[in-house]
Structure formats: C-alpha cells, structure tokens
XYZ file of C-alpha atoms in Angstrom:
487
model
C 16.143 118.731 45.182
C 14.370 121.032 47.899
C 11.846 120.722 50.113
C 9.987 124.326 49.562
C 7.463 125.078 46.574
C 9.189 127.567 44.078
C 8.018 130.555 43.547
C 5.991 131.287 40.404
C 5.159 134.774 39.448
C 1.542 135.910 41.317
C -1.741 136.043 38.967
C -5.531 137.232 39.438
C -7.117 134.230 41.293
C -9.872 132.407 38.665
C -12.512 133.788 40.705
C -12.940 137.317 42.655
C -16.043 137.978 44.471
C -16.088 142.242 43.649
C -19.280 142.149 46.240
C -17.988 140.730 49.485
C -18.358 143.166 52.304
C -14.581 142.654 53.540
C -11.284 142.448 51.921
C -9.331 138.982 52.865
C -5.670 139.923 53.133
C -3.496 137.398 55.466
C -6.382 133.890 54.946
C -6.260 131.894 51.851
C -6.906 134.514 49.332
C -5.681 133.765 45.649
C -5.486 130.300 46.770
C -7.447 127.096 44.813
C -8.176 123.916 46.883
C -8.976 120.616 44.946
C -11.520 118.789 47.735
C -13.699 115.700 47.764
C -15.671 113.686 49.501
C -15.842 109.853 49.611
C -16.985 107.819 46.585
C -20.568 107.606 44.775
C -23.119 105.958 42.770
C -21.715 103.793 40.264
C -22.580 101.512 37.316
C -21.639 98.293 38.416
C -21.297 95.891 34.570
C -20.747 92.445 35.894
C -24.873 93.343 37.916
C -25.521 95.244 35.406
C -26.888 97.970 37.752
C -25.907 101.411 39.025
C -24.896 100.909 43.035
C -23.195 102.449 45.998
C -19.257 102.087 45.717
C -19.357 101.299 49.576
C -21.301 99.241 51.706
C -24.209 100.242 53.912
C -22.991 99.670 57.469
C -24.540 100.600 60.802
C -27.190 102.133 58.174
C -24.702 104.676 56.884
C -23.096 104.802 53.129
C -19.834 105.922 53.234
C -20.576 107.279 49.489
C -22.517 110.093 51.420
C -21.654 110.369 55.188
C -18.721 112.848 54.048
C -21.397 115.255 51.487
C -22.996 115.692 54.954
C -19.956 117.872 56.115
C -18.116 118.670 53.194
C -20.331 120.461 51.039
C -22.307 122.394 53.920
C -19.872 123.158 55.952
C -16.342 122.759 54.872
C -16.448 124.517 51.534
C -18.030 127.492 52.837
C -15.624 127.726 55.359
C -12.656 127.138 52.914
C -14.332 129.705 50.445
C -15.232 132.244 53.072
C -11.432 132.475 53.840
C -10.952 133.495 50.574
C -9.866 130.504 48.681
C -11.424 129.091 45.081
C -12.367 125.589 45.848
C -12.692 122.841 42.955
C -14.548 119.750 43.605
C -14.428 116.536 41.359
C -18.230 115.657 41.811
C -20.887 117.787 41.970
C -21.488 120.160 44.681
C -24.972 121.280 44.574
C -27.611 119.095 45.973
C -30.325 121.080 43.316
C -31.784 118.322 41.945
C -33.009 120.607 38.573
C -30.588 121.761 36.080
C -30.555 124.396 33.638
C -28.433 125.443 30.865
C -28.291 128.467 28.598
C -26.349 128.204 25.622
C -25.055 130.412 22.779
C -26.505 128.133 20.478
C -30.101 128.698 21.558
C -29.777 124.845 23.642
C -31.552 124.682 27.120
C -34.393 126.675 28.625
C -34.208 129.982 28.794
C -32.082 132.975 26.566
C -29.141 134.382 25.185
C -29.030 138.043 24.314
C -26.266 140.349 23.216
C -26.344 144.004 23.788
C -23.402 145.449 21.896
C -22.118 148.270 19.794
C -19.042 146.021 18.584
C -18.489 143.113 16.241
C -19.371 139.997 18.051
C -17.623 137.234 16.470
C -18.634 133.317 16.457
C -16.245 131.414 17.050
C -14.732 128.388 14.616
C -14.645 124.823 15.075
C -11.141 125.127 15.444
C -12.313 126.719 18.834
C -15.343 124.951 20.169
C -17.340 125.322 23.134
C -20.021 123.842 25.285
C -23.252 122.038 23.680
C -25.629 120.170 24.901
C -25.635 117.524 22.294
C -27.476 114.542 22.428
C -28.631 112.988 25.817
C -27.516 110.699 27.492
C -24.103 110.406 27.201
C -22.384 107.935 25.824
C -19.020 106.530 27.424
C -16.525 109.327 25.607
C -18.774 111.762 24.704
C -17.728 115.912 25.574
C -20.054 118.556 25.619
C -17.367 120.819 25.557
C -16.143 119.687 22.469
C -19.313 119.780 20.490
C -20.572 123.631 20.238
C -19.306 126.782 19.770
C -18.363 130.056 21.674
C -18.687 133.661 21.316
C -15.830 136.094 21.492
C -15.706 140.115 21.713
C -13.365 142.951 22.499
C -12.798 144.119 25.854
C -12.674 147.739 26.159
C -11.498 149.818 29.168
C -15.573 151.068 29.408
C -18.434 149.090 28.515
C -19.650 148.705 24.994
C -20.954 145.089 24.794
C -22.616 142.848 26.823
C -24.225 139.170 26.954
C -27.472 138.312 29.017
C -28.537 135.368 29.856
C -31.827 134.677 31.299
C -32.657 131.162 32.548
C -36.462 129.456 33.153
C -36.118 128.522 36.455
C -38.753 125.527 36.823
C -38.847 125.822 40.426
C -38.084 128.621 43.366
C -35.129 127.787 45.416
C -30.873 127.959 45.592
C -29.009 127.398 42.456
C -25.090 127.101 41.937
C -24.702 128.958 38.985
C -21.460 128.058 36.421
C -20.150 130.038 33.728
C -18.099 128.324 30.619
C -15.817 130.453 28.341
C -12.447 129.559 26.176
C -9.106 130.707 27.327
C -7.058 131.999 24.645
C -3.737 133.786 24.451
C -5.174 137.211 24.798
C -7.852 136.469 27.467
C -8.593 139.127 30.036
C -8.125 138.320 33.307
C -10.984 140.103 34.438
C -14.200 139.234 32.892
C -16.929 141.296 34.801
C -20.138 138.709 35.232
C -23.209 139.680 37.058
C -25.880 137.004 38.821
C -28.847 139.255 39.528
C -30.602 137.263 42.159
C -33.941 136.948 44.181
C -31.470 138.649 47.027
C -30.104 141.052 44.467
C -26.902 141.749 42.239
C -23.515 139.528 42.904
C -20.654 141.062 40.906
C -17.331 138.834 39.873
C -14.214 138.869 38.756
C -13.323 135.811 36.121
C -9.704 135.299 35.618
C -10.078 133.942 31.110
C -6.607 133.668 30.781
C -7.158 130.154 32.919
C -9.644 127.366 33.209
C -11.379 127.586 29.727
C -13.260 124.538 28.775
C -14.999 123.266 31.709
C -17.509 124.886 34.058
C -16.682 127.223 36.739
C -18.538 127.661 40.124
C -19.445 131.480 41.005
C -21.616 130.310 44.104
C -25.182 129.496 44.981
C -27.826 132.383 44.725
C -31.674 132.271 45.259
C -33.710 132.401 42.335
C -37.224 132.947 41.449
C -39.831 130.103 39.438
C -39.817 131.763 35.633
C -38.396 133.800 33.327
C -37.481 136.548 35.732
C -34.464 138.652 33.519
C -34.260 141.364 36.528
C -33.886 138.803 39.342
C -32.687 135.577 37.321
C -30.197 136.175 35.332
C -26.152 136.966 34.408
C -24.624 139.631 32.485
C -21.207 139.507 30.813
C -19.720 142.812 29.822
C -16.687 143.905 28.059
C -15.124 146.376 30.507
C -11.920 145.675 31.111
C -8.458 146.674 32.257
C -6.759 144.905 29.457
C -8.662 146.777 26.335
C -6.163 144.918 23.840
C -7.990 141.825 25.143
C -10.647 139.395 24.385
C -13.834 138.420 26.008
C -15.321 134.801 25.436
C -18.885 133.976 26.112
C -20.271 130.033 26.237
C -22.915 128.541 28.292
C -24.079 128.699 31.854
C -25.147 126.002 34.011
C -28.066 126.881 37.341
C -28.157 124.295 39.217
C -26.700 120.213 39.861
C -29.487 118.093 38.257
C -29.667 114.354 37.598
C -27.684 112.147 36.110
C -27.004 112.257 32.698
C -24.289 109.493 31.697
C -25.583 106.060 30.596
C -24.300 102.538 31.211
C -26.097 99.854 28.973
C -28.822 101.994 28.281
C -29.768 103.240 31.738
C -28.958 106.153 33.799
C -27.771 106.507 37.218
C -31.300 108.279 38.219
C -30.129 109.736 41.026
C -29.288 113.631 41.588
C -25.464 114.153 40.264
C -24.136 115.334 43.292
C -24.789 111.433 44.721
C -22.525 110.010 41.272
C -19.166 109.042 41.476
C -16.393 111.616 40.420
C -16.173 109.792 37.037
C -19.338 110.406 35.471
C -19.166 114.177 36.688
C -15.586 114.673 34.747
C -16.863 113.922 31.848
C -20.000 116.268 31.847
C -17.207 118.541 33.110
C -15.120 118.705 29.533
C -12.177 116.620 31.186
C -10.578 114.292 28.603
C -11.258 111.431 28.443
C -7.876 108.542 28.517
C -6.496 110.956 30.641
C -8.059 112.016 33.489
C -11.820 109.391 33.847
C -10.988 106.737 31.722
C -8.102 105.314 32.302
C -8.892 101.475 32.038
C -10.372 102.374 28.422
C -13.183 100.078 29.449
C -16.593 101.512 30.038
C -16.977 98.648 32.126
C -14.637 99.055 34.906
C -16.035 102.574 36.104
C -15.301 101.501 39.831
C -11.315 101.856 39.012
C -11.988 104.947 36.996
C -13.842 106.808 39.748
C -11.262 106.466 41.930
C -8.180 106.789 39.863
C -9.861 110.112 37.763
C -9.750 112.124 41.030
C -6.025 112.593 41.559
C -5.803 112.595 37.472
C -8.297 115.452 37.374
C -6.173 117.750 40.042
C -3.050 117.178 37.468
C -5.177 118.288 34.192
C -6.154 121.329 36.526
C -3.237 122.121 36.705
C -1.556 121.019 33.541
C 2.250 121.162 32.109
C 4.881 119.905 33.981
C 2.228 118.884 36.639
C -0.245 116.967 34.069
C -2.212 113.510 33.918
C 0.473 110.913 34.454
C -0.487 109.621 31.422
C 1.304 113.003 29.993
C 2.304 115.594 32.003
C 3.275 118.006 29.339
C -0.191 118.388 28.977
C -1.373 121.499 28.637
C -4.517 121.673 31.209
C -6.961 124.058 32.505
C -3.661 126.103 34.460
C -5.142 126.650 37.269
C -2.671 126.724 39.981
C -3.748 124.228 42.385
C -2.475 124.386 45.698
C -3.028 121.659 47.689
C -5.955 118.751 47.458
C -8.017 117.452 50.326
C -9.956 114.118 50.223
C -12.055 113.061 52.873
C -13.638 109.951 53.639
C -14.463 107.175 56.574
C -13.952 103.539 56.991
C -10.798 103.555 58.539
C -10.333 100.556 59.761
C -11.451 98.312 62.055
C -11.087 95.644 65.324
C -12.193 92.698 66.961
C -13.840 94.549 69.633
C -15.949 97.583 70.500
C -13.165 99.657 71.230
C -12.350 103.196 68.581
C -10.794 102.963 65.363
C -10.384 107.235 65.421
C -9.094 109.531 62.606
C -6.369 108.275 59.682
C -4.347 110.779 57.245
C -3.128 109.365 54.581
C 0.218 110.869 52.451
C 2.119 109.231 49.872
C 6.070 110.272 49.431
C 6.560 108.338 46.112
C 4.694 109.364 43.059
C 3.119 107.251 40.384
C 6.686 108.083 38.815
C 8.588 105.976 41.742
C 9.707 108.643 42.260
C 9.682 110.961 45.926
C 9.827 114.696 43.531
C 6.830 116.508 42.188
C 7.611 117.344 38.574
C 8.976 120.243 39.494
C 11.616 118.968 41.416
C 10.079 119.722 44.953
C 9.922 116.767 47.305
C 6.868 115.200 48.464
C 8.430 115.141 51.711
C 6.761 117.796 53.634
C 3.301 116.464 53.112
C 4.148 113.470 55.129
C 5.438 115.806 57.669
C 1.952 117.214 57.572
C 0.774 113.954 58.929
C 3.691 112.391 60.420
C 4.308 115.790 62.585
C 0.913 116.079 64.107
C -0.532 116.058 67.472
C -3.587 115.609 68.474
C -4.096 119.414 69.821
C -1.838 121.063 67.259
C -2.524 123.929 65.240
C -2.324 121.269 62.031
C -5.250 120.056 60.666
C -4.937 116.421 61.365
C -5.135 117.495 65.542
C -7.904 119.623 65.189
C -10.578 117.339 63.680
C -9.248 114.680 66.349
C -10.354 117.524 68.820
C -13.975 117.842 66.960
C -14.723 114.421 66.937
C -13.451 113.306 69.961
C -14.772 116.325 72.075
C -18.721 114.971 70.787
C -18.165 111.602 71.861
C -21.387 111.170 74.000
C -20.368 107.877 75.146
C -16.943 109.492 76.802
C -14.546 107.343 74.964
C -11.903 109.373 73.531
C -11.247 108.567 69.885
C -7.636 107.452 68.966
C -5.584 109.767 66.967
C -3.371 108.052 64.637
C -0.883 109.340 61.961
C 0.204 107.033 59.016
C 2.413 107.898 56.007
C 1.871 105.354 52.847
C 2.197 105.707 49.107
C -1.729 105.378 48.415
C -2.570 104.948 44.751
C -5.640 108.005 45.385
C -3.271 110.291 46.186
C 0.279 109.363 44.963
C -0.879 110.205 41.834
C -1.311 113.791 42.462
C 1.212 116.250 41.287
C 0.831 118.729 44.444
C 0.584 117.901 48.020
C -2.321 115.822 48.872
C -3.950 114.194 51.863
C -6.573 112.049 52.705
C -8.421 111.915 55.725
C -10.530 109.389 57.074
C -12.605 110.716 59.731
C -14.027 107.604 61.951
C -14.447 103.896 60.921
C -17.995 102.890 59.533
C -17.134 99.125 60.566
C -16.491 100.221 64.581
C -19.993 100.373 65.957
C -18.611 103.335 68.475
C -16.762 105.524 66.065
C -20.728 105.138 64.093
C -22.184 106.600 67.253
C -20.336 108.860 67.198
C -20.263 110.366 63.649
C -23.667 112.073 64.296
C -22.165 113.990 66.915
C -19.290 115.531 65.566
C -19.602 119.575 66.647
C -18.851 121.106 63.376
C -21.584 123.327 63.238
C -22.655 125.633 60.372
C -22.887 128.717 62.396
C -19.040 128.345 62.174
C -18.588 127.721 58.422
C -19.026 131.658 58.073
C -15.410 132.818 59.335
C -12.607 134.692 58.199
C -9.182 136.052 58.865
C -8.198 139.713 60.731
C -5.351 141.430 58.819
C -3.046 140.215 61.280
C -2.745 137.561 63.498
C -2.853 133.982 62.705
C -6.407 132.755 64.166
C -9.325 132.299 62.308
C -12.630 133.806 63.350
C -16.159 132.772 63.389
C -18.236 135.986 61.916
C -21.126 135.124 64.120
C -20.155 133.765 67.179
C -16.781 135.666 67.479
C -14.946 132.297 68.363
C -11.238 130.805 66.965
C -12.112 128.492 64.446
C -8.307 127.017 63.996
C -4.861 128.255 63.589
C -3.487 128.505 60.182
C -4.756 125.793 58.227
C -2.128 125.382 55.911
C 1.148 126.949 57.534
C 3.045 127.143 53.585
C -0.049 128.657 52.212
C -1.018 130.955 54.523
C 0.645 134.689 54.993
C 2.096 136.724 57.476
C-alpha cells in the first residue's frame, strides 16, 4: 500500500485551447476536475410530480444556491488555470438548445469539404441521434445514430462544417461528440467561429468518445450565420496514420427532455438533477444513473449517479462499482469537488459555518483506491486544515467569514466520514458544504460571500506558487491542490 498516486505515463489533455493569449505552465494544466453543485429538480413518483430535491428555507433552495457560485465563478476560475473541468449536470444556463447532426437531425447543417474518402460509420460503431423525444427511462442518444470517420493527414485535405440556426442572439456552450477508436488522433483541430471571432482547439479522440464534450461558451448571432456561427473539423494532424471521427454538436443547455409518467421536468436542464443529465449525456445506464433499476426512485439515483459517473470517466481499474473493469470514457480524472449547503444546524441563532466531507473506506470496505493507493490523504486534506491555510477548506472559511455583515465569525469545522456521495468515488473526493440553510445567520450571510467574478479570471506565473487575479493583480490562493500542482 502507499499513500502517493502512481505515476502513469503523461498524455495530451482532452481539451487544448490553441487561442489563449498565455501559455499555463506551473497551474493546473493537463489536469480534469469532476465538480458539482448541490442537487436538482426531480420527478418525485409517490406525488407524481417533478420537485426540488431540497427544501425551500429562509426562501433559498439548496438545489440552486451553489449554481449561483459554481458555474459563474468557480469553473472559470478552475478552467482559466488551465484545467478541463467535467460537470455531472448541465452547465449552461441557455435555456435554447441546438443540435447538428451527421444524420441531417436538428436545425441547422452538416457539410463536408474533402478531397478524401469519407467513410460512414457501421452500427457496430454508433454515434449520437436525436431519436425520438422525450426520453424514455433507458433510452441513449448515443447509442442510436451513426458517426463519420476520415483520415488525418499531416496538412489539410478534409474538413466538416457545421452551421447551426441559432433561434435567438446570445452565449452558447458549444459541445462536440466523436468516437474514440484505437487509432484516434489526439489532436483533432475544431474551429467555433463566433460573433467575437475564431476560437481554435485541440481535441484529444483517443479519450472521451461517446458523450459530449464542453469547448466553452461563445457569442453567437440569431440565424444561419456560417461565417460567425459555426465549427469546422479538419483533418490536419500530427498523427497522419490516424483517424478523424465526426458526430454531432450541441449549442447551448436547453430544457428538459427526460419524461416521468408522461411529463417533463419543464424547467431549463441546468436546474435537473445530475440523473436525468447522464443519460442525455450517453452514460450507461445500470451503471452509472440507474442504479435502483426503478424509474421510480430517481431521488436515490441522482445522488448515487454522481460519484458513479466520475468512475465511468475514468473507467478500468477505476470503473462504476458495479464493474470496475469497465472500460469508460478514460479520461484521467484527477480529483472531484462537490459543493453544497445545509450543513447542519442548532437550537439557537448562533453559526453552523463550513463542513468538508471525506470518506477513507470505499464502497469496497475497503480504505485503497483500485489501484492500490490509500484514500488516506484526502482525509488529511480535511482533517489537516486550518482555517487560514493555504488548503482549500481554510480559504473559503476566510471568504465567507470575512462578508459576515453581522460580525459573527463563522465556525470552521473539519470532519472525516465515509459518506455514501463520495465513498463511492474511485479518486480523491470532497464535499463541501458551505453554510447551513437551516441557521437563519449562516442564510444572512450566504448573499455576502466576497467571491467576486472580477476574480474568476486568474492564472498562474511560471514560477511561484500564488495564483493571480488578471484584472485586479491580487493573490487569489496558494496552490489549490498541493499533489496536483507543479513546481
């Protein structure tokens, strides 16, 4: 047994942004973060009606309290330090939704451009589709259509367009889909020509085939606008003995499109609960969102597919419990970060603060990841913090303490548990509960917390171990993750 991660031989993170102004060399570059926040809207049988996991309390849903921070600020400022970060529920709050698919599905087009043989794939090899809407409870759109496949060559000869019909102007996360096979490049070149002009990336094939992956949130146009509003795919490529596979892209988050007894959730994804997200996501099905096998149990689901989908991310040794040997998306995950409220509460009007919660025993009984490692230094993660450490646990203690109007300081407490939400993941995990909704001062509170956006756009100077605001010039934390980070 040992207590340090093993060393696995370095590959192209999924995701390069070729356009970024600055090179990140000692932040979290060719890292991938699994985060969340909180619950969602769920389909509740025994009411027969979709509802939010939590309560309301003090007039705040816990479902959505953590959105607020997470998505606007946190993942920028996770992403801006270089890392790819993976989220089990939607993350754009873009209430439309379009998809352009190879087999002519969706609004908008699909061109190719090429002087080589493009080849269609079998159903061996299937890809995305939009299939029949709603879903039903097992249903996989990425196991109902087809994909396209070329060769790469070290200049361009082939390309793909696709051109969406934006129904209405404003910011779109746009996701590309493509099948990883054993020759995949690792750099597919993809374009998004946007309202603010041309964002080039990098796509790593050889991982995370089958499911849709985030390139980042551009402004687009109303229309068919193929200059402005668009993607290109092309074959050039540093591997010319390599393939290039083309499926569907997604702009936007839209609504809801899983049904429960007939009805939708009607409410924009990103509000849904993790477990109706999976599935639109290609996950499978008894292994990572439906464990119960019972359409009618989606609470346990939601929360039980979160830590499953991390494992299927990352795949053999480290997949589903259900079977680990399975084989996964392979990305390499690196850590997962959950955060929510509610924790705890008193008899009085006195704070209930910040909780992180670790697990040292796995769903296995067990206190080794599958590869041996022990869980152990998570809980030192937790167990070792103070509250004005360079560790993550202090400094959010700091944030929300420091905007206290009402000049209470807010307790800082550190507990280590196994916790069924986390336990189950197969790579060290936390979850951190920032504030109790059922303390009516840590709810004052909440709204004050000074984590502003103006310092969600950092990064990292090629030496030294403090991370910078871009605009304001100020240290944003030390080292975030100590084990991840370099130099």
């Amino acid at each position: 047994m040992t207590r340090l991660p093993k060393s696995l031989p370095e590959q192209p993170p999924i995701v390069r942004n070729l356009s970024k102004p600055f090179a990140i060399e000692n932040g979290l570059q060719n890292r991938h973060i699994a985060v969340w926040g909180s619950h969602g809207w769920y389909f509740d049988a025994a009411q027969d009606r979709w509802k939010w996991q939590r309560a309301r309390v003090y007039q705040i849903v816990e479902d959505l309290l953590p959105t607020s921070f997470v998505q606007p600020y946190l993942l920028p400022m996770l992403e801006n330090a270089g890392a790819n970060v993976f989220m089990p529920r939607e993350r754009d709050l873009q209430r439309n939704e379009v998809i352009v698919d190879v087999a002519g599905e969706g609004s908008g087009q699909m061109i190719f451009a090429t002087g080589d043989t493009v080849l269609k794939a079998t159903t061996e090899l299937p890809g995305f589709a939009v299939g029949k809407l709603p879903y039903s409870d097992r249903e996989n759109p990425f196991r109902q259509g087809s994909h396209w496949q070329f060769p790469a060559s070290p200049t361009e000869t082939a390309t793909v367009l696709w051109v969406p019909e934006i129904p209405e102007s404003g910011e779109y996360a746009v996701y590309v889909s493509y099948r990883s096979l054993p020759n995949s490049v690792a750099d597919a070149r993809y374009t998004v020509n946007h309202r603010g002009g041309a964002t080039e990336f990098s796509v790593n094939q050889r991982i995370g085939g089958g499911t849709w992956i985030y390139l980042g949130t551009f402004p687009f146009e109303k229309g068919i606008n193929p200059d402005a509003g668009s993607v290109t795919l092309s074959n050039e490529s540093e591997s010319p003995n390599g393939v290039i596979t083309a499926d569907a892209l997604r702009f936007g988050g839209g609504m809801g499109i899983v049904s429960r007894n007939g009805k939708t959730s009607g409410r924009p994804r990103y509000m849904e609960g993790s477990r109706y997200y999976l599935q639109t996501m290609g996950m499978p099905d008894t292994l990572v969102y439906n464990l119960t096998e019972d359409w009618q149990n989606d609470y346990v689901d939601d929360y039980r597919s979160r830590g499953e989908w991390v494992n299927y991310l990352r795949g053999a040794p480290f997949g589903p419990n259900k079977n680990r040997m399975a084989n996964g998306l392979n990305i390499p995950i690196d850590v997962s970060l959950a955060f929510h409220t509610d924790a705890g509460s008193t008899g009085d009007s006195s704070t209930i603060g910040t909780l992180m919660i670790v697990g040292v025993e796995g769903a296995d009984s067990t206190d080794l990841f599958p590869d041996g490692v022990s869980r152990l230094p998570a809980a030192i993660l937790a167990m070792c913090c103070k509250p004005r450490s360079s560790m993550i646990f202090g400094k959010f203690t700091i944030r929300i303490s420091n905007a206290a109007a009402f000049g209470t300081k807010i307790t800082a407490r550190r507990f280590a548990r196994t916790f069924r939400r986390r336990c189950w993941n197969c790579c060290p995990t936390t979850i951190l509960r920032i504030c109790s909704l059922r303390s009516i001062r840590d709810s004052v509170s909440m709204p004050a917390a000074r984590f502003t956006k103006r310092c969600s756009n950092f990064s990292r100077p090629k030496t030294g171990r403090i991370l910078w605001c871009n605009r304001c010039r100020s240290p944003i934390f030390r080292r975030l993750f100590p084990a991840m980070a370099s130099g």
